[in-house]
Coordinates of C-alpha atoms and ligand atoms in Angstrom, one line a residue:
X1 CA 6.4 9.3 -12.0
X2 CA 7.8 8.3 -8.7
X3 CA 4.4 8.3 -7.0
X4 CA 3.4 5.3 -9.1
X5 CA 6.4 3.5 -7.8
X6 CA 4.2 2.2 -4.9
X7 CA 0.5 2.1 -5.6
X8 CA 0.8 0.4 -2.3
X9 CA -1.0 -1.4 0.4
X10 CA -2.0 2.0 2.1
X11 CA -4.4 2.8 -0.7
X12 CA -5.9 -0.7 -0.6
X13 CA -6.2 -0.5 3.2
X14 CA -7.8 2.9 3.2
X15 CA -10.2 1.9 0.5
X16 CA -11.2 -1.2 2.4
X17 CA -11.7 0.7 5.7
X18 CA -13.4 3.9 4.3
X19 CA -15.2 2.8 1.2
X20 CA -18.5 4.4 2.1
X21 CA -16.9 7.8 3.0
X22 CA -14.8 7.9 -0.1
X23 CA -17.9 7.4 -2.2
X24 CA -19.7 10.0 -0.1
X25 CA -16.9 12.5 -0.8
X26 CA -17.1 11.9 -4.5
X27 CA -20.8 12.2 -4.5
X28 CA -20.7 15.5 -2.6
X29 CA -18.0 16.8 -4.9
X30 CA -20.1 16.0 -8.0
X31 CA -23.3 17.5 -6.5
X32 CA -21.2 20.7 -5.7
X33 CA -20.3 20.9 -9.5
X34 CA -23.9 20.5 -10.5
X35 CA -25.0 23.3 -8.1
X36 CA -22.1 25.5 -9.3
X37 CA -23.2 25.1 -12.9
X38 CA -27.0 25.6 -12.1
X39 CA -26.6 28.9 -10.2
X40 CA -25.4 31.1 -13.0
X41 CA -28.1 29.8 -15.3
X42 CA -30.8 30.6 -12.7
X43 CA -29.3 34.0 -12.3
X44 CA -29.4 34.7 -16.0
X45 CA -33.1 33.7 -16.2
X46 CA -34.0 35.8 -13.1
X47 CA -32.3 39.0 -14.7
X48 CA -34.1 38.3 -18.1
X49 CA -37.4 37.8 -16.2
X50 CA -36.9 41.0 -14.2
X51 CA -35.9 43.1 -17.1
X52 CA -39.3 41.8 -18.7
X53 CA -41.0 43.1 -15.5
X54 CA -41.9 39.4 -14.4
X55 CA -41.8 38.7 -10.8
X56 CA -40.1 35.2 -10.7
X57 CA -40.2 34.4 -7.1
X58 CA -40.2 30.5 -7.5
X59 CA -36.8 30.9 -9.2
X60 CA -35.4 33.2 -6.4
X61 CA -36.6 30.6 -3.9
X62 CA -34.9 27.9 -5.8
X63 CA -31.6 29.8 -5.9
X64 CA -31.9 30.2 -2.1
X65 CA -32.7 26.6 -1.6
X66 CA -29.6 25.5 -3.9
X67 CA -27.4 27.8 -1.8
X68 CA -28.6 26.2 1.4
X69 CA -28.0 22.6 -0.1
X70 CA -24.6 23.6 -1.2
X71 CA -23.6 24.8 2.2
X72 CA -24.8 21.6 3.8
X73 CA -23.2 19.5 1.1
X74 CA -19.8 21.3 1.7
X75 CA -20.0 20.6 5.5
X76 CA -20.9 16.9 5.0
X77 CA -18.2 16.6 2.4
X78 CA -15.6 17.8 4.9
X79 CA -17.0 15.5 7.5
X80 CA -16.5 12.4 5.3
X81 CA -13.3 13.7 4.0
X82 CA -11.8 14.0 7.6
X83 CA -12.8 10.5 8.4
X84 CA -10.9 9.2 5.3
X85 CA -8.0 11.5 5.9
X86 CA -7.5 10.3 9.6
X87 CA -7.4 6.6 8.3
X88 CA -5.0 7.6 5.5
X89 CA -2.5 9.6 7.7
X90 CA -2.7 7.1 10.5
X91 CA -1.8 4.3 8.0
X92 CA 1.1 6.2 6.5
X93 CA 2.6 7.0 9.9
X94 CA 2.4 3.4 11.1
X95 CA 3.7 2.0 7.9
X96 CA 6.7 4.4 8.1
X97 CA 7.3 3.7 11.7
X98 CA 7.3 -0.1 11.1
X99 CA 9.6 0.3 8.2
X100 CA 12.0 2.2 10.4
X101 CA 12.0 -0.7 12.8
X102 CA 12.9 -3.1 10.1
X103 CA 15.7 -1.1 8.5
X104 CA 19.1 -2.7 8.1
X105 CA 21.6 -1.6 10.7
X106 CA 24.0 0.0 8.3
X107 CA 21.1 1.9 6.6
X108 CA 20.0 3.0 10.1
X109 CA 23.6 4.1 11.0
X110 CA 23.7 6.4 8.0
X111 CA 20.7 8.4 9.2
X112 CA 21.2 11.6 11.1
X113 CA 19.5 11.9 14.4
X114 CA 15.9 13.1 14.2
X115 CA 15.9 12.4 10.4
X116 CA 13.5 9.5 10.6
X117 CA 11.2 11.3 12.9
X118 CA 11.1 14.2 10.6
X119 CA 10.4 12.0 7.5
X120 CA 7.4 10.4 9.3
X121 CA 6.0 13.8 10.4
X122 CA 6.4 15.4 7.1
X123 CA 5.1 12.4 5.1
X124 CA 2.0 12.3 7.2
X125 CA 1.4 16.1 6.6
X126 CA 2.2 15.7 2.8
X127 CA -0.3 12.9 2.5
X128 CA -2.8 15.1 4.1
X129 CA -2.1 18.1 1.8
X130 CA -2.1 15.9 -1.4
X131 CA -5.5 14.2 -0.4
X132 CA -7.0 17.5 0.7
X133 CA -5.7 19.3 -2.5
X134 CA -7.1 16.5 -4.7
X135 CA -10.5 16.4 -3.2
X136 CA -11.2 20.1 -2.6
X137 CA -9.0 21.8 -5.3
X138 CA -7.9 19.7 -8.1
X139 CA -10.9 17.4 -8.9
X140 CA -13.6 20.0 -8.5
X141 CA -11.5 22.6 -10.4
X142 CA -11.0 20.3 -13.3
X143 CA -14.8 19.3 -13.3
X144 CA -15.7 23.0 -13.0
X145 CA -13.4 23.9 -15.8
X146 CA -14.5 21.0 -18.2
X147 CA -18.3 21.7 -17.6
X148 CA -17.8 25.4 -17.7
X149 CA -15.5 25.4 -20.8
X150 CA -17.9 23.2 -22.7
X151 CA -20.9 25.2 -21.8
X152 CA -19.1 28.5 -22.4
X153 CA -17.7 27.6 -25.7
X154 CA -21.2 26.3 -26.9
X155 CA -23.0 29.4 -25.6
X156 CA -20.4 32.1 -26.4
X157 CA -18.6 30.7 -29.3
X158 CA -17.2 34.1 -30.3
X159 CA -15.0 34.2 -27.1
X160 CA -13.3 30.9 -27.6
X161 CA -10.1 32.4 -28.9
X162 CA -9.6 34.6 -25.9
X163 CA -10.5 31.8 -23.5
X164 CA -8.1 29.2 -25.1
X165 CA -5.3 31.8 -25.3
X166 CA -5.8 32.7 -21.6
X167 CA -5.6 29.0 -20.7
X168 CA -2.3 28.4 -22.5
X169 CA -0.6 31.6 -21.2
X170 CA -1.7 30.8 -17.6
X171 CA -0.6 27.1 -17.7
X172 CA 2.8 27.8 -19.2
X173 CA 3.5 30.7 -16.8
X174 CA 2.3 28.6 -13.8
X175 CA 4.6 25.5 -14.6
X176 CA 7.5 27.8 -15.2
X177 CA 7.1 29.8 -12.0
X178 CA 6.4 26.7 -9.9
X179 CA 9.5 24.9 -10.9
X180 CA 11.6 27.7 -9.6
X181 CA 9.5 27.7 -6.4
X182 CA 10.1 24.0 -6.0
X183 CA 13.8 24.4 -6.2
X184 CA 13.7 27.0 -3.4
X185 CA 11.6 24.7 -1.2
X186 CA 14.1 21.8 -1.9
X187 CA 16.9 24.0 -0.8
X188 CA 14.9 25.1 2.3
X189 CA 14.4 21.5 3.3
X190 CA 18.1 20.7 3.1
X191 CA 18.8 23.6 5.6
X192 CA 16.0 22.4 7.7
X193 CA 17.4 18.8 7.8
X194 CA 20.8 20.2 9.0
X195 CA 19.2 22.4 11.7
X196 CA 17.0 19.5 12.9
X197 CA 20.1 17.3 13.2
X198 CA 22.1 19.8 15.2
X199 CA 19.1 20.4 17.4
X200 CA 18.5 16.7 18.3
X201 CA 22.2 16.0 18.6
X202 CA 22.6 18.9 21.1
X203 CA 19.5 18.0 23.1
X204 CA 20.3 14.3 23.2
X205 CA 23.9 15.0 24.3
X206 CA 23.1 17.6 26.8
X207 CA 25.5 16.3 29.4
X208 CA 28.5 16.3 27.0
X209 CA 27.7 19.7 25.8
X210 CA 27.9 20.9 29.5
X211 CA 31.1 19.0 30.3
X212 CA 32.9 20.7 27.5
X213 CA 31.2 24.1 28.3
X214 CA 30.1 24.1 24.6
X215 CA 26.7 25.7 25.0
X216 CA 27.8 28.9 23.2
X217 CA 29.3 26.9 20.4
X218 CA 26.1 24.7 20.1
X219 CA 23.9 27.9 20.2
X220 CA 25.9 29.7 17.5
X221 CA 26.0 26.5 15.3
X222 CA 22.3 26.0 15.6
X223 CA 21.6 29.8 15.4
X224 CA 23.4 30.0 12.1
X225 CA 21.2 27.4 10.5
X226 CA 18.0 28.9 12.0
X227 CA 18.9 32.3 10.4
X228 CA 19.7 30.6 7.2
X229 CA 16.4 28.8 7.4
X230 CA 14.6 32.0 8.1
X231 CA 16.2 33.7 5.2
X232 CA 15.4 30.8 2.8
X233 CA 11.8 30.5 4.1
X234 CA 11.3 34.3 3.5
X235 CA 12.7 34.0 0.0
X236 CA 10.3 31.1 -0.7
X237 CA 7.3 32.9 0.8
X238 CA 8.1 36.1 -1.2
X239 CA 8.5 34.1 -4.3
X240 CA 5.1 32.5 -3.6
X241 CA 3.6 36.0 -3.4
X242 CA 5.2 36.9 -6.7
X243 CA 3.7 33.9 -8.3
X244 CA 0.2 34.6 -6.9
X245 CA 0.5 38.2 -8.2
X246 CA 1.6 36.9 -11.7
X247 CA -1.2 34.4 -11.7
X248 CA -3.9 37.0 -10.6
X249 CA -2.7 39.5 -13.1
X250 CA -2.9 37.1 -16.0
X251 CA -6.4 36.2 -15.0
X252 CA -7.5 39.8 -14.4
X253 CA -6.3 40.9 -17.7
X254 CA -8.1 38.2 -19.6
X255 CA -11.3 38.7 -17.6
X256 CA -11.2 42.5 -18.2
X257 CA -10.7 42.0 -22.0
X258 CA -13.6 39.5 -22.2
X259 CA -15.9 41.7 -20.1
X260 CA -15.1 44.6 -22.4
X261 CA -16.0 42.5 -25.4
X262 CA -19.2 41.2 -23.8
X263 CA -20.2 44.7 -22.7
X264 CA -19.7 45.9 -26.3
X265 CA -21.8 42.9 -27.6
X266 CA -24.6 43.8 -25.2
X267 CA -24.3 47.4 -26.0
X268 CA -24.5 46.8 -29.8
X269 CA -27.6 44.5 -29.5
X270 CA -26.8 41.4 -31.5
X271 CA -29.2 39.1 -29.4
X272 CA -26.9 39.5 -26.3
X273 CA -29.4 40.3 -23.5
X274 CA -28.6 41.7 -20.0
X275 CA -29.3 38.1 -18.7
X276 CA -26.6 36.9 -21.2
X277 CA -24.2 39.5 -19.9
X278 CA -24.8 38.4 -16.3
X279 CA -24.4 34.7 -17.2
X280 CA -21.2 35.6 -19.2
X281 CA -19.5 37.4 -16.4
X282 CA -20.6 35.0 -13.7
X283 CA -19.2 32.1 -15.7
X284 CA -16.2 34.0 -16.6
X285 CA -15.3 34.4 -12.9
X286 CA -16.5 30.8 -12.3
X287 CA -14.1 29.6 -15.1
X288 CA -11.1 31.5 -14.0
X289 CA -11.6 30.6 -10.3
X290 CA -10.8 27.0 -10.9
X291 CA -7.8 28.2 -12.9
X292 CA -6.5 30.2 -10.0
X293 CA -7.3 27.3 -7.6
X294 CA -5.4 24.9 -9.9
X295 CA -2.3 27.1 -9.9
X296 CA -2.4 27.3 -6.1
X297 CA -3.0 23.6 -5.8
X298 CA -0.2 22.8 -8.3
X299 CA 2.1 24.7 -5.9
X300 CA 1.0 23.0 -2.8
X301 CA 1.0 19.7 -4.6
X302 CA 4.6 20.0 -5.8
X303 CA 5.7 21.1 -2.3
X304 CA 4.0 18.0 -0.9
X305 CA 5.5 15.8 -3.5
X306 CA 9.0 16.7 -2.4
X307 CA 8.2 15.2 1.0
X308 CA 6.4 12.3 -0.6
X309 CA 9.5 11.6 -2.7
X310 CA 11.5 11.6 0.6
X311 CA 8.9 9.1 1.9
X312 CA 9.2 6.9 -1.1
X313 CA 13.0 7.0 -1.0
X314 CA 12.8 6.1 2.7
X315 CA 10.4 3.2 1.9
X316 CA 12.9 1.9 -0.7
X317 CA 15.7 1.7 2.0
X318 CA 16.9 -1.7 2.5
X319 CA 15.1 -3.6 5.3
X320 CA 16.2 -6.9 7.0
X321 CA 14.7 -9.6 5.0
X322 CA 14.9 -13.3 5.8
X323 CA 15.2 -16.1 3.1
X324 CA 11.8 -17.5 2.2
X325 CA 12.9 -20.8 3.6
X326 CA 14.3 -19.4 6.8
X327 CA 13.6 -21.7 9.8
X328 CA 13.2 -20.9 13.4
X329 CA 16.1 -21.7 15.7
X330 CA 15.6 -25.0 17.4
X331 CA 14.6 -24.8 21.0
X332 CA 17.4 -27.2 22.1
X333 CA 20.9 -26.0 23.2
X334 CA 23.4 -26.3 20.3
X335 CA 26.9 -25.4 19.5
X336 CA 27.8 -22.2 17.7
X337 CA 30.7 -22.3 15.2
X338 CA 32.5 -19.6 13.3
X339 CA 34.0 -21.2 10.1
X340 CA 36.7 -19.2 8.6
X341 CA 34.7 -16.0 8.9
X342 CA 36.0 -12.9 7.0
X343 CA 34.2 -9.5 7.3
X344 CA 34.9 -5.9 7.0
X345 CA 32.5 -2.9 7.3
X346 CA 34.2 -1.4 4.3
X347 CA 35.4 -3.6 1.4
X348 CA 39.0 -2.3 1.6
X349 CA 39.4 -3.0 5.4
X350 CA 39.0 -6.5 6.8
X351 CA 38.1 -6.6 10.5
X352 CA 37.8 -10.4 10.9
X353 CA 40.2 -12.3 8.8
X354 CA 39.3 -16.2 8.8
X355 CA 38.0 -16.5 12.3
X356 CA 37.5 -20.1 13.2
X357 CA 36.3 -21.4 16.5
X358 CA 33.4 -23.4 18.0
X359 CA 31.5 -23.0 21.3
X360 CA 30.1 -26.3 22.3
X361 CA 26.5 -26.6 23.6
X362 CA 26.4 -25.5 27.1
X363 CA 30.0 -24.2 27.1
X364 CA 31.1 -20.8 28.2
X365 CA 33.8 -19.3 26.0
X366 CA 35.5 -15.9 26.4
X367 CA 36.9 -13.7 23.8
X368 CA 39.6 -11.2 24.7
X369 CA 41.9 -9.0 22.8
X370 CA 42.9 -5.4 22.3
X371 CA 40.4 -2.6 21.7
X372 CA 39.2 -2.6 18.1
X373 CA 40.3 -6.1 17.3
X374 CA 36.7 -7.0 16.2
X375 CA 35.3 -8.7 19.4
X376 CA 31.9 -6.9 19.2
X377 CA 31.8 -7.3 15.5
X378 CA 31.6 -11.0 16.1
X379 CA 28.5 -10.8 18.0
X380 CA 26.9 -8.4 15.6
X381 CA 27.5 -11.0 12.9
X382 CA 26.2 -13.7 15.1
X383 CA 22.9 -11.7 15.5
X384 CA 22.9 -11.0 11.8
X385 CA 23.1 -7.3 12.0
X386 CA 25.6 -7.7 9.3
X387 CA 26.3 -10.6 7.0
X388 CA 29.7 -12.5 6.7
X389 CA 31.6 -11.9 3.5
X390 CA 33.4 -15.3 3.5
X391 CA 32.9 -18.4 5.6
X392 CA 29.8 -19.3 7.6
X393 CA 28.5 -19.0 11.2
X394 CA 26.5 -22.1 12.2
X395 CA 24.2 -22.9 15.1
X396 CA 23.7 -26.6 15.7
X397 CA 25.2 -27.1 12.1
X398 CA 22.6 -24.8 10.6
X399 CA 24.0 -21.7 8.7
X400 CA 22.4 -18.7 10.5
X401 CA 21.5 -17.2 7.1
X402 CA 18.8 -19.9 7.1
X403 CA 17.5 -18.9 10.4
X404 CA 14.9 -16.1 10.7
X405 CA 16.5 -13.1 12.4
X406 CA 13.6 -12.7 14.9
X407 CA 13.8 -16.3 16.1
X408 CA 17.7 -16.0 16.3
X409 CA 17.6 -12.9 18.4
X410 CA 14.8 -14.2 20.6
X411 CA 17.0 -17.0 21.9
X412 CA 19.9 -14.8 22.8
X413 CA 20.3 -12.8 26.1
X414 CA 22.5 -9.9 25.5
X415 CA 24.3 -7.6 27.9
X416 CA 26.2 -5.2 25.9
X417 CA 28.1 -1.9 26.3
X418 CA 25.8 0.1 24.2
X419 CA 22.4 -0.2 25.9
X420 CA 19.9 2.7 25.5
X421 CA 16.5 1.5 26.8
X422 CA 16.1 0.8 30.5
X423 CA 13.0 -1.2 30.7
X424 CA 13.6 -4.5 32.5
X425 CA 10.2 -6.0 31.2
X426 CA 11.8 -5.7 27.6
X427 CA 13.3 -9.0 28.4
X428 CA 9.9 -10.7 28.5
X429 CA 6.9 -8.4 27.7
X430 CA 4.6 -11.0 29.3
X431 CA 6.5 -11.4 32.6
X432 CA 4.7 -11.1 35.8
X433 CA 5.8 -8.4 38.4
X434 CA 7.3 -11.3 40.5
X435 CA 9.4 -12.5 37.7
X436 CA 10.6 -8.9 37.0
X437 CA 11.6 -8.5 40.7
X438 CA 13.3 -11.9 40.8
X439 CA 15.5 -11.1 37.8
X440 CA 16.2 -7.6 39.4
X441 CA 17.3 -9.3 42.6
X442 CA 19.5 -11.6 40.7
X443 CA 21.1 -8.7 39.1
X444 CA 21.5 -6.9 42.4
X445 CA 19.4 -3.9 41.3
X446 CA 16.1 -4.6 43.1
X447 CA 17.0 -2.7 46.3
X448 CA 18.2 0.3 44.3
X449 CA 14.8 0.4 42.4
X450 CA 12.9 0.2 45.5
X451 CA 14.7 3.0 47.1
X452 CA 12.8 5.3 44.7
X453 CA 9.4 6.4 45.6
X454 CA 8.0 5.1 42.2
X455 CA 9.8 1.8 42.5
X456 CA 9.5 -0.2 39.3
X457 CA 7.7 2.8 37.6
X458 CA 10.6 5.1 38.1
X459 CA 11.5 7.3 35.1
X460 CA 15.1 7.2 34.4
X461 CA 15.3 9.9 31.8
X462 CA 16.3 9.8 28.1
X463 CA 19.0 7.1 27.5
X464 CA 19.0 6.4 31.3
X465 CA 20.5 9.8 32.0
X466 CA 19.5 9.4 35.7
X467 CA 21.4 6.2 36.1
X468 CA 25.0 5.4 36.9
X469 CA 27.0 3.3 34.4
X470 CA 26.9 0.4 36.9
X471 CA 23.2 0.7 37.4
X472 CA 22.5 0.7 33.8
X473 CA 24.5 -2.5 33.4
X474 CA 22.7 -4.1 36.2
X475 CA 19.4 -3.3 34.5
X476 CA 20.7 -4.8 31.3
X477 CA 21.7 -7.9 33.2
X478 CA 18.2 -8.2 34.9
X479 CA 16.7 -8.0 31.5
X480 CA 18.9 -10.9 30.1
X481 CA 18.1 -13.0 33.2
X482 CA 14.3 -12.3 32.7
X483 CA 14.5 -13.3 29.1
X484 CA 15.8 -16.8 30.1
X485 CA 17.5 -17.2 26.7
X486 CA 19.3 -20.4 25.4
X487 CA 22.3 -18.4 24.5
X488 CA 24.1 -15.7 26.3
X489 CA 26.2 -12.9 24.9
X490 CA 28.0 -10.7 27.3
X491 CA 29.9 -7.8 25.9
X492 CA 31.7 -6.0 28.7
X493 CA 28.8 -6.8 30.9
X494 CA 30.5 -5.7 34.1
X495 CA 33.0 -3.2 32.9
X496 CA 31.2 -0.2 34.7
X497 CA 30.8 -2.0 38.0
X498 CA 33.0 -1.6 41.1
X499 CA 34.7 -4.6 42.4
X500 CA 32.2 -5.3 45.2
X501 CA 29.1 -5.0 42.9
X502 CA 30.8 -7.0 40.2
X503 CA 31.6 -9.8 42.8
X504 CA 27.9 -9.6 43.9
X505 CA 26.6 -10.2 40.5
X506 CA 29.3 -12.3 38.9
X507 CA 28.1 -15.4 40.6
X508 CA 24.7 -14.7 39.1
X509 CA 26.1 -14.1 35.7
X510 CA 28.0 -17.3 36.0
X511 CA 24.9 -19.0 37.0
X512 CA 23.1 -17.6 34.0
X513 CA 25.8 -18.8 31.7
X514 CA 26.2 -22.1 33.3
X515 CA 23.5 -24.0 31.7
X516 CA 23.7 -22.2 28.4
X517 CA 26.0 -21.8 25.4
X518 CA 27.7 -18.4 26.3
X519 CA 30.1 -16.0 24.7
X520 CA 31.7 -13.5 26.9
X521 CA 33.7 -10.5 25.6
X522 CA 35.7 -8.8 28.3
X523 CA 38.6 -6.5 28.8
X524 CA 38.9 -7.3 32.5
X525 CA 40.6 -10.7 32.3
X526 CA 39.6 -11.5 36.0
X527 CA 35.9 -11.8 34.8
X528 CA 36.7 -14.7 32.3
X529 CA 39.2 -16.8 34.2
X530 CA 36.4 -19.3 34.9
X531 CA 35.5 -19.8 31.1
X532 CA 35.9 -23.2 29.8
X533 CA 37.9 -21.8 26.9
X534 CA 39.4 -18.4 26.1
X535 CA 40.1 -17.2 22.5
X536 CA 42.5 -14.3 22.0
X537 CA 41.6 -12.1 19.0
X538 CA 44.3 -9.9 17.6
X539 CA 44.0 -8.0 14.2
X540 CA 41.1 -10.0 13.2
X541 CA 42.5 -13.4 13.8
X542 CA 42.3 -16.0 16.7
X543 CA 46.0 -16.1 17.8
X544 CA 45.7 -18.1 21.0
X545 CA 43.2 -20.4 22.7
X546 CA 43.0 -22.5 25.8
X547 CA 41.7 -22.1 29.4
X548 CA 43.0 -19.4 31.7
X549 CA 45.9 -21.8 33.0
X550 CA 46.9 -23.0 29.7
X551 CA 47.1 -19.6 28.2
X552 CA 49.3 -18.3 31.0
X553 CA 51.6 -21.1 30.5
X554 CA 51.9 -20.3 26.7
X555 CA 53.5 -16.9 27.8
X556 CA 52.1 -15.3 24.7
X557 CA 49.6 -12.4 24.0
X558 CA 47.2 -13.5 26.8
X559 CA 50.1 -13.8 29.3
X560 CA 51.2 -10.2 28.4
X561 CA 47.7 -9.0 28.8
X562 CA 47.4 -10.7 32.2
X563 CA 50.5 -9.1 33.3
X564 CA 49.6 -5.8 32.2
X565 CA 46.2 -6.2 33.9
X566 CA 47.8 -7.1 37.2
X567 CA 50.5 -4.4 37.3
Ligands
LIG601 N1 29.3 0.3 12.0 C1 30.7 0.4 11.7 N2 31.1 0.8 10.6 C2 32.4 0.9 10.3 N3 33.4 0.5 11.1 C3 33.0 0.1 12.3 C4 31.7 -0.1 12.7 N4 31.6 -0.6 13.9 C5 32.8 -0.9 14.3 N5 33.7 -0.5 13.3 C6 35.2 -0.7 13.4 O1 35.5 -2.1 13.4 C7 36.6 -2.3 14.2 C8 36.3 -3.3 15.4 O2 35.2 -2.8 16.2 P1 34.8 -3.6 17.4 O3 33.6 -2.8 18.0 O4 34.3 -5.0 16.9 O5 36.0 -3.8 18.2 P2 36.1 -4.4 19.7 O6 37.2 -5.3 19.6 O7 34.8 -4.9 20.2 O8 36.6 -3.0 20.5 P3 36.4 -2.6 22.0 O9 37.1 -3.6 22.8 O10 37.1 -1.3 22.1 O11 35.0 -2.5 22.3 C9 37.0 -0.9 14.9 O12 38.2 -0.5 14.2 C10 35.8 0.0 14.6 O13 36.3 1.2 14.3

């Protein structure tokens, strides 16, 4: 079964942390079963004594005492259980969140928005349901059934056939009905997934929706799924009611038949006392109760297992994993070389076709080329979001496959087009306020930040919705400056800035790149004229290289781009 795929660290952690509470829960559950068994026996004796006109007050007090103990036991059991449950759900949530952080880029890209959040929420809830059902329904019911059935069959042998038949009929009906219920729930989850995805897409892209006056379209699209959801939810609930009805009916029929037979036995003498009749009927209900509970638990369990399966599938998704012998990137400045690199996102379409060039240590190299030629792909490969299919990328002669991803990325300062988080301190989480402000001044964003009443604590909205494109870029630049990396990657770092601001921070960017091995990707050729060398990428190949002057003299692709640019 899939649950066994991952006996998992979670179980071990929970056991280590909550040993005493787990043992207490088990002890309380067992104590409950003993009391459950003892009460009907006491009742039988009381009835028999009363019929004999004996005033058996000590027994009545014992029953009262047992009931008080049982109530206290129940409360204490829940208390210990909640302690275990909190640790368990907490571990599950953390484990899933950490896993989502380590996912491979392409795996993450396949996930719809909101999907991971939903998996984390649902899995935590499913874990709770499974733990709770096990502790309070399944384990006690199985114990009650075993003890009860054993005692019942010894004490009332004549009723064994009816008892065994009812067990078989009930189990078969329950499994059959639950399977259909599970299918309904699975279908419901599929619709829910779509509805969640539309909901978070629309909310996250609020501005775009407004630009295109698409509110009505979005409302209708979402509304359609919500209606579908309501219908499927209703169908699943109604089916649940039908199941409950069928289960109860089966139990009630067998209880009635058995009670009739017992009443007849008592009526016709045969050593079947009034006390026996009371014991029989109490046990009967006590025996069928766990049956009913098990049926309900089975349904809840199966429902939770659907979410657990999703959790395990998610945990099986590929994460970024370094080779065992992966090293840290050396702290010294090194060269970066792309050696005949071939790569395509899909097998049938090569994006980079034998790219071959070197950036010497401390050198600033620019990469230019038409849109879609693969410039950004090159830096994604360099940072190991994807692996090259042929050729190698080396830093200081060391294949980057042999360098741990974290150490590699730690040494790169990146200013890219697709930034989403706008926290400057991300560049160095240990940085002092003075260092943050220095970096912000260098990126010409300090005055803007200070113009807000909350200064450096200003909230910029989700995905920086309250910032202009240029402000976002300057924050991204400040973050790279704060990081003080050995290598710099600028991907259209100043594309959203006006000429004046661009000029103001270009010197700082040049200063940032000056002492470091740097790769600049740019459309605006004016921002790369100072580069030591410029490579022109076209259709996945380097077609020209040289400095700005040499490339112009070649009168090739770069010259045409420059001419276009200056028209
Ligand atoms: N994750 C991805 N999966 C599949 N194809 C992708 C992916 N990312 C980019 N591509 C495709 O790879 C090609 C190169 O993209 P890339 O972003 O490297 O181009 P670029 O030269 O940086 O473009 P631009 O100058 O417009 O930013 C494009 O055709 C793009 O559609």
